[in-house]
PDB file of C-alpha atoms in Angstrom:
ATOM      1  CA  UNK A 141      69.515  34.923  33.229  1.00 80.00           C
ATOM      2  CA  UNK A 142      71.099  36.553  36.656  1.00 88.00           C
ATOM      3  CA  UNK A 143      69.322  39.451  37.464  1.00 89.00           C
ATOM      4  CA  UNK A 144      70.067  41.753  40.792  1.00 94.00           C
ATOM      5  CA  UNK A 145      67.811  43.754  42.458  1.00 94.00           C
ATOM      6  CA  UNK A 146      67.958  46.075  45.853  1.00 97.00           C
ATOM      7  CA  UNK A 147      66.540  43.417  48.618  1.00 96.00           C
ATOM      8  CA  UNK A 148      63.594  46.372  48.751  1.00 98.00           C
ATOM      9  CA  UNK A 149      62.886  47.084  45.249  1.00 97.00           C
ATOM     10  CA  UNK A 150      62.344  43.312  44.922  1.00 96.00           C
ATOM     11  CA  UNK A 151      59.702  43.017  47.811  1.00 97.00           C
ATOM     12  CA  UNK A 152      57.583  46.570  46.722  1.00 98.00           C
ATOM     13  CA  UNK A 153      57.909  44.908  43.103  1.00 97.00           C
ATOM     14  CA  UNK A 154      56.598  41.107  44.123  1.00 97.00           C
ATOM     15  CA  UNK A 155      54.266  43.164  46.246  1.00 98.00           C
ATOM     16  CA  UNK A 156      53.090  44.645  42.942  1.00 96.00           C
ATOM     17  CA  UNK A 157      52.970  41.837  41.152  1.00 95.00           C
ATOM     18  CA  UNK A 158      50.821  39.610  43.582  1.00 95.00           C
ATOM     19  CA  UNK A 159      48.309  42.611  43.054  1.00 95.00           C
ATOM     20  CA  UNK A 160      48.405  42.226  39.259  1.00 92.00           C
ATOM     21  CA  UNK A 161      47.889  38.403  40.389  1.00 92.00           C
ATOM     22  CA  UNK A 162      51.065  38.067  38.102  1.00 92.00           C
ATOM     23  CA  UNK A 163      54.350  36.188  38.902  1.00 93.00           C
ATOM     24  CA  UNK A 164      57.934  38.638  40.291  1.00 94.00           C
ATOM     25  CA  UNK A 165      59.351  37.222  36.701  1.00 92.00           C
ATOM     26  CA  UNK A 166      56.223  38.406  34.923  1.00 92.00           C
ATOM     27  CA  UNK A 167      56.308  41.550  36.367  1.00 95.00           C
ATOM     28  CA  UNK A 168      59.725  42.324  35.467  1.00 95.00           C
ATOM     29  CA  UNK A 169      58.802  41.867  31.735  1.00 93.00           C
ATOM     30  CA  UNK A 170      55.640  43.181  31.783  1.00 93.00           C
ATOM     31  CA  UNK A 171      57.707  46.565  32.663  1.00 95.00           C
ATOM     32  CA  UNK A 172      60.048  46.204  31.048  1.00 94.00           C
ATOM     33  CA  UNK A 173      57.943  45.882  26.958  1.00 93.00           C
ATOM     34  CA  UNK A 174      55.914  48.646  28.480  1.00 93.00           C
ATOM     35  CA  UNK A 175      59.200  50.956  28.977  1.00 96.00           C
ATOM     36  CA  UNK A 176      60.385  49.020  25.757  1.00 95.00           C
ATOM     37  CA  UNK A 177      57.111  50.073  23.795  1.00 93.00           C
ATOM     38  CA  UNK A 178      57.279  53.953  25.238  1.00 95.00           C
ATOM     39  CA  UNK A 179      60.600  54.159  24.556  1.00 96.00           C
ATOM     40  CA  UNK A 180      59.987  52.943  20.884  1.00 95.00           C
ATOM     41  CA  UNK A 181      62.749  50.446  21.004  1.00 96.00           C
ATOM     42  CA  UNK A 182      60.634  47.160  21.579  1.00 94.00           C
ATOM     43  CA  UNK A 183      61.644  44.646  18.478  1.00 93.00           C
ATOM     44  CA  UNK A 184      59.476  44.333  16.288  1.00 90.00           C
ATOM     45  CA  UNK A 185      59.620  40.771  16.181  1.00 91.00           C
ATOM     46  CA  UNK A 186      59.417  40.557  19.883  1.00 88.00           C
ATOM     47  CA  UNK A 187      56.141  38.022  20.633  1.00 82.00           C
ATOM     48  CA  UNK A 188      53.263  39.114  22.599  1.00 82.00           C
ATOM     49  CA  UNK A 189      53.264  39.248  26.096  1.00 79.00           C
ATOM     50  CA  UNK A 190      52.486  35.018  27.167  1.00 76.00           C
ATOM     51  CA  UNK A 191      49.238  34.535  28.643  1.00 77.00           C
ATOM     52  CA  UNK A 192      50.590  32.529  32.288  1.00 70.00           C
ATOM     53  CA  UNK A 193      48.385  30.891  33.780  1.00 67.00           C
ATOM     54  CA  UNK A 194      45.044  29.041  34.439  1.00 65.00           C
ATOM     55  CA  UNK A 195      43.375  28.760  31.195  1.00 65.00           C
ATOM     56  CA  UNK A 196      40.292  31.281  30.420  1.00 69.00           C
ATOM     57  CA  UNK A 197      36.939  29.949  31.555  1.00 71.00           C
ATOM     58  CA  UNK A 198      35.155  26.728  31.110  1.00 61.00           C
ATOM     59  CA  UNK A 199      37.806  24.593  31.577  1.00 56.00           C
ATOM     60  CA  UNK A 200      36.429  23.406  35.463  1.00 57.00           C
ATOM     61  CA  UNK A 201      34.720  24.268  38.093  1.00 61.00           C
ATOM     62  CA  UNK A 202      34.791  27.878  39.361  1.00 58.00           C
ATOM     63  CA  UNK A 203      34.393  29.417  42.701  1.00 63.00           C
ATOM     64  CA  UNK A 204      31.001  29.246  43.845  1.00 66.00           C
ATOM     65  CA  UNK A 205      30.732  26.364  42.123  1.00 63.00           C
ATOM     66  CA  UNK A 206      29.395  23.130  44.385  1.00 66.00           C
ATOM     67  CA  UNK A 207      31.202  19.862  44.504  1.00 65.00           C
ATOM     68  CA  UNK A 208      30.251  17.313  42.793  1.00 66.00           C
ATOM     69  CA  UNK A 209      28.083  14.560  43.994  1.00 69.00           C
TER      70      UNK A 209
END
């Protein structure tokens, strides 16, 4: 799918996404879903927002963990 955006709008969106630790694509989906839900237009069969990125805890050394010796 191709989405045309004003370059300045995209840059603002990309900065916001970075602040939220999301990709620009994930930020667009997040905002569209929120707007649809608030307008009562989110389809009932729409699944939850997919969790992307690293799995939660316990999947490897975290910050401050010394490297193995």
